[in-house]
């Protein structure tokens, strides 16, 4: 099943896609796609599509 959700990731000084993808993997997500939708209070707010069993 594919679902979407919002997650927060701590803002990095050197923003790149590898940082985001590594953080999402460390959180245990099997991500199909992601997009930064906001930046607030030192965090990136991402909308992600994930595969769930």
Coordinates of N, CA and C in Angstrom, one line a residue:
X1 N 0.8 -1.2 0.0 CA 0.0 0.0 0.0 C 0.9 1.2 0.0
X2 N 0.5 2.2 -0.8 CA 1.3 3.5 -0.8 C 0.5 4.6 -0.1
X3 N 1.1 5.3 0.8 CA 0.5 6.3 1.6 C 1.3 7.6 1.6
X4 N 0.7 8.7 1.9 CA 1.5 9.9 2.0 C 1.5 10.4 3.4
X5 N 2.5 11.1 3.8 CA 2.5 11.7 5.2 C 3.5 12.9 5.2
X6 N 3.4 13.7 6.3 CA 4.4 14.8 6.5 C 5.3 14.4 7.6
X7 N 6.6 14.7 7.4 CA 7.6 14.4 8.4 C 8.5 15.6 8.6
X8 N 9.2 15.7 9.7 CA 10.1 16.8 10.0 C 11.5 16.3 10.0
X9 N 12.4 17.0 9.4 CA 13.8 16.6 9.4 C 14.6 17.9 9.8
X10 N 15.5 17.7 10.7 CA 16.3 18.9 11.2 C 17.0 19.5 10.0
X11 N 17.0 20.9 10.0 CA 17.6 21.6 8.9 C 19.1 21.5 8.9
X12 N 19.7 21.3 7.8 CA 21.2 21.1 7.6 C 21.8 22.4 7.0
X13 N 23.0 22.6 7.4 CA 23.7 23.8 6.8 C 24.0 23.6 5.3
X14 N 24.3 22.3 4.9 CA 24.6 22.0 3.6 C 23.4 21.1 3.0
X15 N 22.4 21.8 2.5 CA 21.2 21.0 2.0 C 21.5 20.3 0.7
X16 N 21.2 19.0 0.6 CA 21.3 18.2 -0.6 C 20.4 17.0 -0.5
X17 N 20.1 16.4 -1.6 CA 19.2 15.3 -1.6 C 19.7 14.1 -0.9
X18 N 21.0 13.9 -0.9 CA 21.6 12.7 -0.2 C 21.3 12.9 1.3
X19 N 21.4 14.1 1.9 CA 21.1 14.3 3.3 C 19.7 13.9 3.6
X20 N 18.7 14.4 2.8 CA 17.3 14.1 3.0 C 17.0 12.6 2.9
X21 N 17.5 12.0 1.9 CA 17.3 10.5 1.6 C 17.9 9.7 2.7
X22 N 19.1 10.1 3.2 CA 19.7 9.3 4.3 C 18.9 9.5 5.6
X23 N 18.4 10.7 5.9 CA 17.6 10.9 7.1 C 16.3 10.1 7.0
X24 N 15.6 10.1 5.9 CA 14.4 9.3 5.7 C 14.6 7.8 5.9
X25 N 15.7 7.3 5.3 CA 16.1 5.9 5.5 C 16.3 5.6 7.0
X26 N 17.0 6.5 7.7 CA 17.3 6.3 9.1 C 16.0 6.3 9.9
X27 N 15.0 7.0 9.4 CA 13.7 7.0 10.1 C 12.9 5.7 9.8
X28 N 13.4 4.9 8.9 CA 12.7 3.6 8.5 C 11.7 3.7 7.4
X29 N 11.7 4.7 6.6 CA 10.8 4.9 5.5 C 11.3 4.3 4.2
X30 N 10.4 3.6 3.5 CA 10.7 3.1 2.1 C 10.1 4.2 1.2
X31 N 10.8 5.2 0.9 CA 10.2 6.4 0.2 C 10.2 6.3 -1.3
X32 N 9.1 6.6 -1.9 CA 9.0 6.6 -3.4 C 9.3 8.0 -3.9
X33 N 8.8 9.0 -3.2 CA 9.1 10.4 -3.6 C 9.0 11.3 -2.3
X34 N 9.7 12.4 -2.4 CA 9.6 13.4 -1.3 C 9.7 14.8 -1.9
X35 N 9.1 15.7 -1.1 CA 9.2 17.1 -1.5 C 9.2 18.0 -0.2
X36 N 10.1 19.0 -0.2 CA 10.1 19.9 0.9 C 9.0 20.9 0.7
X37 N 8.1 21.0 1.7 CA 6.9 21.8 1.5 C 7.0 23.1 2.4
X38 N 7.8 23.1 3.4 CA 8.0 24.2 4.3 C 9.4 24.1 5.0
X39 N 9.8 25.3 5.5 CA 11.0 25.3 6.4 C 10.5 26.2 7.6
X40 N 10.6 25.6 8.8 CA 10.1 26.4 9.9 C 10.8 25.9 11.2
X41 N 11.2 26.8 12.0 CA 11.8 26.5 13.3 C 13.0 25.5 13.3
X42 N 13.8 25.7 12.2 CA 15.0 24.8 12.1 C 14.7 23.4 11.6
X43 N 13.6 23.2 11.0 CA 13.2 21.9 10.4 C 12.7 22.1 9.0
X44 N 13.0 21.1 8.1 CA 12.4 20.9 6.9 C 11.1 20.1 7.1
X45 N 10.0 20.6 6.5 CA 8.8 19.8 6.6 C 8.6 19.2 5.2
X46 N 8.6 17.8 5.1 CA 8.5 17.1 3.9 C 7.2 16.4 3.7
X47 N 6.7 16.3 2.5 CA 5.6 15.5 2.2 C 6.2 14.3 1.5
X48 N 6.0 13.1 2.0 CA 6.6 11.9 1.4 C 5.5 10.9 1.0
X49 N 5.8 10.1 0.0 CA 5.0 8.9 -0.4 C 5.8 7.7 0.0
X50 N 5.2 6.8 0.8 CA 5.9 5.7 1.3 C 5.2 4.4 1.0
X51 N 5.9 3.3 0.9 CA 5.3 1.9 0.8 C 5.2 1.4 2.2
X52 N 3.9 0.9 2.5 CA 3.7 0.3 3.8 C 3.1 -1.1 3.6
X53 N 3.5 -2.0 4.4 CA 3.1 -3.4 4.3 C 1.7 -3.6 4.9

